[in-house]
Amino acid sequence: MKYYGCSREDAAVDAATAGYLTGKPGVALTVSAPGFLNGLTALAQATKNCFPLIMISGSSDRHIIDLDRGDYEGLDQYNVAKPFCKAAYRVDRAQDMGLAIARAVRTALSGRPGGVYLDLPAATVTDTVAQKSDANIYKVVDAAPKQLPSDEAIDRAVELLKNAKHPVILLGKGAAYARSENEVRELVDKTKIPFLSYQCQWLRV
């Protein structure tokens, strides 16, 4: 894993949206409270734009936050993040980190891609695991299975194209995630229908 340091958290999370180009979720790390809030805006934008992304932040001790006792940077980040991302998970034990990462990767990529937040309370950050902890590492298999349309849906689309007076093909992120360059190119070549690829400019048609 290659690490890049950024001067601001929002820039770091924005940079991690490069996962849209690689097909793998980018990962951004932030400090707690103000650092988390700086990154949250970029996390929300990633979710809105269907960019697979994982933001990981340290947070305050749970017993202080849950009883609203007040503490330095004592923000309930887990609940703050929920409305702005596809999913949020709190990791209370270091031994669960492998499971949390695997779940975050699958969630970020599957279905409609988006941002995932992992909350690491102070006790987790300072926790330790046994040196031989391979059992805690999970391999994510087929995180984003292909979703194929029904034959009926394809037939309806063909009929719409046949009967359209001025058809145009709008290529969205789904075409990009499906890596369907060859199929889209064949469709355009055969039908001569004009196309617009604004939402997936890196799809080479």
PDB file of C-alpha atoms in Angstrom:
ATOM      1  CA  MET A   1       0.000   0.000   0.000  1.00  0.00           C
ATOM      2  CA  LYS A   2       1.380   3.403  -0.986  1.00  0.00           C
ATOM      3  CA  TYR A   3       0.764   6.283   1.416  1.00  0.00           C
ATOM      4  CA  TYR A   4       0.260   9.919   0.383  1.00  0.00           C
ATOM      5  CA  GLY A   5       0.211  12.697   2.967  1.00  0.00           C
ATOM      6  CA  CYS A   6      -2.083  15.697   2.439  1.00  0.00           C
ATOM      7  CA  SER A   7      -2.190  19.055   4.191  1.00  0.00           C
ATOM      8  CA  ARG A   8      -5.980  18.943   4.638  1.00  0.00           C
ATOM      9  CA  GLU A   9      -8.413  16.138   5.308  1.00  0.00           C
ATOM     10  CA  ASP A  10     -10.916  17.174   2.647  1.00  0.00           C
ATOM     11  CA  ALA A  11      -8.146  17.066   0.044  1.00  0.00           C
ATOM     12  CA  ALA A  12      -7.094  13.619   1.275  1.00  0.00           C
ATOM     13  CA  VAL A  13     -10.613  12.214   0.982  1.00  0.00           C
ATOM     14  CA  ASP A  14     -11.080  13.870  -2.411  1.00  0.00           C
ATOM     15  CA  ALA A  15      -7.841  12.242  -3.587  1.00  0.00           C
ATOM     16  CA  ALA A  16      -9.106   8.855  -2.416  1.00  0.00           C
ATOM     17  CA  THR A  17     -12.026   9.125  -4.844  1.00  0.00           C
ATOM     18  CA  ALA A  18      -9.525   7.967  -7.460  1.00  0.00           C
ATOM     19  CA  GLY A  19     -11.007   4.587  -6.610  1.00  0.00           C
ATOM     20  CA  TYR A  20     -13.623   5.441  -9.219  1.00  0.00           C
ATOM     21  CA  LEU A  21     -10.895   5.102 -11.845  1.00  0.00           C
ATOM     22  CA  THR A  22      -9.208   2.006 -10.440  1.00  0.00           C
ATOM     23  CA  GLY A  23     -12.333   0.053  -9.543  1.00  0.00           C
ATOM     24  CA  LYS A  24     -11.027  -0.354  -5.982  1.00  0.00           C
ATOM     25  CA  PRO A  25     -12.112   1.869  -3.080  1.00  0.00           C
ATOM     26  CA  GLY A  26      -9.617   4.546  -2.101  1.00  0.00           C
ATOM     27  CA  VAL A  27      -8.830   4.862   1.610  1.00  0.00           C
ATOM     28  CA  ALA A  28      -8.349   8.110   3.545  1.00  0.00           C
ATOM     29  CA  LEU A  29      -7.254   8.481   7.176  1.00  0.00           C
ATOM     30  CA  THR A  30      -8.123  11.503   9.322  1.00  0.00           C
ATOM     31  CA  VAL A  31      -7.674  12.598  12.905  1.00  0.00           C
ATOM     32  CA  SER A  32     -10.718  13.005  15.137  1.00  0.00           C
ATOM     33  CA  ALA A  33     -13.329  15.794  15.373  1.00  0.00           C
ATOM     34  CA  PRO A  34     -12.164  18.733  13.192  1.00  0.00           C
ATOM     35  CA  GLY A  35     -10.177  16.423  10.911  1.00  0.00           C
ATOM     36  CA  PHE A  36     -13.164  14.113  10.633  1.00  0.00           C
ATOM     37  CA  LEU A  37     -15.491  17.029   9.845  1.00  0.00           C
ATOM     38  CA  ASN A  38     -13.112  18.336   7.184  1.00  0.00           C
ATOM     39  CA  GLY A  39     -13.147  14.954   5.474  1.00  0.00           C
ATOM     40  CA  LEU A  40     -16.896  14.463   5.887  1.00  0.00           C
ATOM     41  CA  THR A  41     -17.814  16.891   3.109  1.00  0.00           C
ATOM     42  CA  ALA A  42     -15.669  14.955   0.625  1.00  0.00           C
ATOM     43  CA  LEU A  43     -17.117  11.662   1.906  1.00  0.00           C
ATOM     44  CA  ALA A  44     -20.627  12.987   1.254  1.00  0.00           C
ATOM     45  CA  GLN A  45     -19.657  14.075  -2.258  1.00  0.00           C
ATOM     46  CA  ALA A  46     -18.150  10.655  -2.973  1.00  0.00           C
ATOM     47  CA  THR A  47     -21.386   8.985  -1.897  1.00  0.00           C
ATOM     48  CA  LYS A  48     -23.487  11.377  -3.979  1.00  0.00           C
ATOM     49  CA  ASN A  49     -21.328  10.699  -7.043  1.00  0.00           C
ATOM     50  CA  CYS A  50     -21.134   6.909  -6.539  1.00  0.00           C
ATOM     51  CA  PHE A  51     -17.376   6.891  -5.878  1.00  0.00           C
ATOM     52  CA  PRO A  52     -16.206   3.842  -3.847  1.00  0.00           C
ATOM     53  CA  LEU A  53     -14.336   5.234  -0.852  1.00  0.00           C
ATOM     54  CA  ILE A  54     -13.444   4.354   2.741  1.00  0.00           C
ATOM     55  CA  MET A  55     -12.749   7.078   5.297  1.00  0.00           C
ATOM     56  CA  ILE A  56     -11.195   5.966   8.597  1.00  0.00           C
ATOM     57  CA  SER A  57     -11.040   8.305  11.598  1.00  0.00           C
ATOM     58  CA  GLY A  58      -9.944   8.036  15.188  1.00  0.00           C
ATOM     59  CA  SER A  59     -12.492   9.172  17.783  1.00  0.00           C
ATOM     60  CA  SER A  60     -12.834   9.805  21.518  1.00  0.00           C
ATOM     61  CA  ASP A  61     -13.456   7.220  24.234  1.00  0.00           C
ATOM     62  CA  ARG A  62     -16.929   5.701  23.985  1.00  0.00           C
ATOM     63  CA  HIS A  63     -17.886   6.130  27.647  1.00  0.00           C
ATOM     64  CA  ILE A  64     -17.283   9.869  27.395  1.00  0.00           C
ATOM     65  CA  ILE A  65     -19.282  10.330  24.201  1.00  0.00           C
ATOM     66  CA  ASP A  66     -22.178   8.022  25.094  1.00  0.00           C
ATOM     67  CA  LEU A  67     -22.813   9.801  28.406  1.00  0.00           C
ATOM     68  CA  ASP A  68     -22.266  13.226  26.820  1.00  0.00           C
ATOM     69  CA  ARG A  69     -19.686  14.057  29.485  1.00  0.00           C
ATOM     70  CA  GLY A  70     -17.758  16.448  27.303  1.00  0.00           C
ATOM     71  CA  ASP A  71     -14.165  15.931  26.266  1.00  0.00           C
ATOM     72  CA  TYR A  72     -11.499  17.374  24.009  1.00  0.00           C
ATOM     73  CA  GLU A  73     -12.713  16.625  20.474  1.00  0.00           C
ATOM     74  CA  GLY A  74     -15.524  14.562  22.002  1.00  0.00           C
ATOM     75  CA  LEU A  75     -17.739  14.343  18.921  1.00  0.00           C
ATOM     76  CA  ASP A  76     -20.083  11.424  18.237  1.00  0.00           C
ATOM     77  CA  GLN A  77     -18.570  10.921  14.798  1.00  0.00           C
ATOM     78  CA  TYR A  78     -20.260   7.598  14.083  1.00  0.00           C
ATOM     79  CA  ASN A  79     -23.774   9.056  14.242  1.00  0.00           C
ATOM     80  CA  VAL A  80     -22.726  12.307  12.575  1.00  0.00           C
ATOM     81  CA  ALA A  81     -21.366  10.391   9.571  1.00  0.00           C
ATOM     82  CA  LYS A  82     -24.370   8.107   9.000  1.00  0.00           C
ATOM     83  CA  PRO A  83     -26.525  10.504   6.918  1.00  0.00           C
ATOM     84  CA  PHE A  84     -23.604  11.387   4.642  1.00  0.00           C
ATOM     85  CA  CYS A  85     -22.310   7.967   3.593  1.00  0.00           C
ATOM     86  CA  LYS A  86     -23.537   4.647   2.303  1.00  0.00           C
ATOM     87  CA  ALA A  87     -22.707   2.925   5.601  1.00  0.00           C
ATOM     88  CA  ALA A  88     -20.856   3.585   8.853  1.00  0.00           C
ATOM     89  CA  TYR A  89     -19.236   1.012  11.124  1.00  0.00           C
ATOM     90  CA  ARG A  90     -17.669   1.378  14.567  1.00  0.00           C
ATOM     91  CA  VAL A  91     -14.761  -0.935  15.383  1.00  0.00           C
ATOM     92  CA  ASP A  92     -14.632  -1.545  19.140  1.00  0.00           C
ATOM     93  CA  ARG A  93     -11.880  -4.194  19.091  1.00  0.00           C
ATOM     94  CA  ALA A  94      -8.628  -4.257  17.162  1.00  0.00           C
ATOM     95  CA  GLN A  95      -9.152  -7.944  16.362  1.00  0.00           C
ATOM     96  CA  ASP A  96     -12.266  -6.958  14.360  1.00  0.00           C
ATOM     97  CA  MET A  97     -10.377  -4.594  12.064  1.00  0.00           C
ATOM     98  CA  GLY A  98      -9.987  -7.188   9.312  1.00  0.00           C
ATOM     99  CA  LEU A  99     -13.718  -7.875   9.277  1.00  0.00           C
ATOM    100  CA  ALA A 100     -14.474  -4.147   9.296  1.00  0.00           C
ATOM    101  CA  ILE A 101     -12.200  -3.497   6.314  1.00  0.00           C
ATOM    102  CA  ALA A 102     -13.687  -6.418   4.366  1.00  0.00           C
ATOM    103  CA  ARG A 103     -17.217  -5.219   5.060  1.00  0.00           C
ATOM    104  CA  ALA A 104     -16.309  -1.644   4.137  1.00  0.00           C
ATOM    105  CA  VAL A 105     -14.773  -2.754   0.821  1.00  0.00           C
ATOM    106  CA  ARG A 106     -17.805  -4.840  -0.110  1.00  0.00           C
ATOM    107  CA  THR A 107     -20.241  -2.094   0.883  1.00  0.00           C
ATOM    108  CA  ALA A 108     -18.337   0.605  -0.999  1.00  0.00           C
ATOM    109  CA  LEU A 109     -18.309  -1.437  -4.225  1.00  0.00           C
ATOM    110  CA  SER A 110     -21.538  -3.436  -4.265  1.00  0.00           C
ATOM    111  CA  GLY A 111     -24.787  -2.207  -5.785  1.00  0.00           C
ATOM    112  CA  ARG A 112     -24.658   1.571  -6.038  1.00  0.00           C
ATOM    113  CA  PRO A 113     -21.043   2.420  -5.046  1.00  0.00           C
ATOM    114  CA  GLY A 114     -20.417   5.029  -2.381  1.00  0.00           C
ATOM    115  CA  GLY A 115     -18.508   6.177   0.669  1.00  0.00           C
ATOM    116  CA  VAL A 116     -18.116   4.147   3.866  1.00  0.00           C
ATOM    117  CA  TYR A 117     -17.000   5.469   7.254  1.00  0.00           C
ATOM    118  CA  LEU A 118     -15.016   3.446   9.812  1.00  0.00           C
ATOM    119  CA  ASP A 119     -14.950   4.848  13.351  1.00  0.00           C
ATOM    120  CA  LEU A 120     -12.012   3.846  15.562  1.00  0.00           C
ATOM    121  CA  PRO A 121     -12.519   4.816  19.235  1.00  0.00           C
ATOM    122  CA  ALA A 122      -9.432   5.644  21.276  1.00  0.00           C
ATOM    123  CA  ALA A 123      -9.436   2.229  22.971  1.00  0.00           C
ATOM    124  CA  THR A 124      -9.311   0.502  19.588  1.00  0.00           C
ATOM    125  CA  VAL A 125      -6.458   2.665  18.323  1.00  0.00           C
ATOM    126  CA  THR A 126      -4.327   1.710  21.339  1.00  0.00           C
ATOM    127  CA  ASP A 127      -5.482  -1.929  21.399  1.00  0.00           C
ATOM    128  CA  THR A 128      -3.200  -4.778  20.308  1.00  0.00           C
ATOM    129  CA  VAL A 129      -3.664  -8.144  18.619  1.00  0.00           C
ATOM    130  CA  ALA A 130      -1.608 -11.313  18.673  1.00  0.00           C
ATOM    131  CA  GLN A 131       1.297 -11.368  16.247  1.00  0.00           C
ATOM    132  CA  LYS A 132      -0.163 -14.418  14.503  1.00  0.00           C
ATOM    133  CA  SER A 133      -3.514 -12.929  13.601  1.00  0.00           C
ATOM    134  CA  ASP A 134      -4.037 -14.252  10.067  1.00  0.00           C
ATOM    135  CA  ALA A 135      -7.465 -15.479  11.139  1.00  0.00           C
ATOM    136  CA  ASN A 136      -8.519 -11.841  11.452  1.00  0.00           C
ATOM    137  CA  ILE A 137      -7.721 -11.064   7.800  1.00  0.00           C
ATOM    138  CA  TYR A 138     -10.595 -11.541   5.380  1.00  0.00           C
ATOM    139  CA  LYS A 139     -10.268 -11.795   1.613  1.00  0.00           C
ATOM    140  CA  VAL A 140     -13.050 -10.010  -0.221  1.00  0.00           C
ATOM    141  CA  VAL A 141     -14.258 -12.189  -3.098  1.00  0.00           C
ATOM    142  CA  ASP A 142     -16.459 -10.772  -5.864  1.00  0.00           C
ATOM    143  CA  ALA A 143     -17.233  -7.556  -4.009  1.00  0.00           C
ATOM    144  CA  ALA A 144     -19.239  -6.117  -6.897  1.00  0.00           C
ATOM    145  CA  PRO A 145     -21.067  -8.942  -8.702  1.00  0.00           C
ATOM    146  CA  LYS A 146     -22.433  -7.980 -12.106  1.00  0.00           C
ATOM    147  CA  GLN A 147     -26.120  -7.180 -12.230  1.00  0.00           C
ATOM    148  CA  LEU A 148     -27.517  -8.396 -15.555  1.00  0.00           C
ATOM    149  CA  PRO A 149     -30.788  -6.991 -16.934  1.00  0.00           C
ATOM    150  CA  SER A 150     -33.625  -9.341 -17.810  1.00  0.00           C
ATOM    151  CA  ASP A 151     -34.281 -10.308 -21.432  1.00  0.00           C
ATOM    152  CA  GLU A 152     -37.548  -8.379 -21.280  1.00  0.00           C
ATOM    153  CA  ALA A 153     -35.770  -5.197 -20.231  1.00  0.00           C
ATOM    154  CA  ILE A 154     -33.315  -5.562 -23.123  1.00  0.00           C
ATOM    155  CA  ASP A 155     -36.180  -6.096 -25.591  1.00  0.00           C
ATOM    156  CA  ARG A 156     -37.915  -2.946 -24.350  1.00  0.00           C
ATOM    157  CA  ALA A 157     -34.726  -0.933 -24.765  1.00  0.00           C
ATOM    158  CA  VAL A 158     -34.266  -2.217 -28.326  1.00  0.00           C
ATOM    159  CA  GLU A 159     -37.850  -1.271 -29.218  1.00  0.00           C
ATOM    160  CA  LEU A 160     -37.374   2.203 -27.781  1.00  0.00           C
ATOM    161  CA  LEU A 161     -34.262   2.695 -29.904  1.00  0.00           C
ATOM    162  CA  LYS A 162     -35.980   1.395 -33.035  1.00  0.00           C
ATOM    163  CA  ASN A 163     -38.923   3.767 -32.646  1.00  0.00           C
ATOM    164  CA  ALA A 164     -36.983   6.822 -31.470  1.00  0.00           C
ATOM    165  CA  LYS A 165     -36.910   9.765 -33.892  1.00  0.00           C
ATOM    166  CA  HIS A 166     -33.779  11.414 -32.490  1.00  0.00           C
ATOM    167  CA  PRO A 167     -32.044   8.861 -30.223  1.00  0.00           C
ATOM    168  CA  VAL A 168     -28.951   9.677 -28.200  1.00  0.00           C
ATOM    169  CA  ILE A 169     -26.926   7.414 -25.915  1.00  0.00           C
ATOM    170  CA  LEU A 170     -26.071   8.868 -22.502  1.00  0.00           C
ATOM    171  CA  LEU A 171     -23.277   6.826 -20.937  1.00  0.00           C
ATOM    172  CA  GLY A 172     -23.402   6.798 -17.151  1.00  0.00           C
ATOM    173  CA  LYS A 173     -21.237   5.458 -14.365  1.00  0.00           C
ATOM    174  CA  GLY A 174     -22.809   2.014 -14.701  1.00  0.00           C
ATOM    175  CA  ALA A 175     -21.191   1.601 -18.107  1.00  0.00           C
ATOM    176  CA  ALA A 176     -17.861   2.654 -16.648  1.00  0.00           C
ATOM    177  CA  TYR A 177     -18.057   0.303 -13.654  1.00  0.00           C
ATOM    178  CA  ALA A 178     -19.052  -2.570 -15.953  1.00  0.00           C
ATOM    179  CA  ARG A 179     -15.932  -1.963 -18.077  1.00  0.00           C
ATOM    180  CA  SER A 180     -18.168  -2.191 -21.136  1.00  0.00           C
ATOM    181  CA  GLU A 181     -15.947  -0.283 -23.594  1.00  0.00           C
ATOM    182  CA  ASN A 182     -16.104  -2.942 -26.302  1.00  0.00           C
ATOM    183  CA  GLU A 183     -19.857  -3.465 -26.066  1.00  0.00           C
ATOM    184  CA  VAL A 184     -20.601   0.268 -26.099  1.00  0.00           C
ATOM    185  CA  ARG A 185     -18.253   0.814 -29.040  1.00  0.00           C
ATOM    186  CA  GLU A 186     -19.945  -1.981 -30.994  1.00  0.00           C
ATOM    187  CA  LEU A 187     -23.383  -0.502 -30.270  1.00  0.00           C
ATOM    188  CA  VAL A 188     -22.318   2.971 -31.400  1.00  0.00           C
ATOM    189  CA  ASP A 189     -20.609   1.650 -34.550  1.00  0.00           C
ATOM    190  CA  LYS A 190     -23.604  -0.432 -35.598  1.00  0.00           C
ATOM    191  CA  THR A 191     -26.370   2.055 -34.825  1.00  0.00           C
ATOM    192  CA  LYS A 192     -24.497   5.308 -35.579  1.00  0.00           C
ATOM    193  CA  ILE A 193     -26.391   6.855 -32.662  1.00  0.00           C
ATOM    194  CA  PRO A 194     -24.652   9.936 -31.200  1.00  0.00           C
ATOM    195  CA  PHE A 195     -23.460   9.502 -27.627  1.00  0.00           C
ATOM    196  CA  LEU A 196     -22.433  11.577 -24.637  1.00  0.00           C
ATOM    197  CA  SER A 197     -19.995  10.201 -22.063  1.00  0.00           C
ATOM    198  CA  TYR A 198     -19.830  13.071 -19.576  1.00  0.00           C
ATOM    199  CA  GLN A 199     -20.442  10.830 -16.553  1.00  0.00           C
ATOM    200  CA  CYS A 200     -17.763   8.316 -17.579  1.00  0.00           C
ATOM    201  CA  GLN A 201     -15.190  10.290 -19.524  1.00  0.00           C
ATOM    202  CA  TRP A 202     -12.478   7.672 -19.021  1.00  0.00           C
ATOM    203  CA  LEU A 203     -14.570   5.049 -20.842  1.00  0.00           C
ATOM    204  CA  ARG A 204     -12.751   4.705 -24.165  1.00  0.00           C
ATOM    205  CA  VAL A 205     -15.402   4.423 -26.882  1.00  0.00           C
TER     206      VAL A 205
END
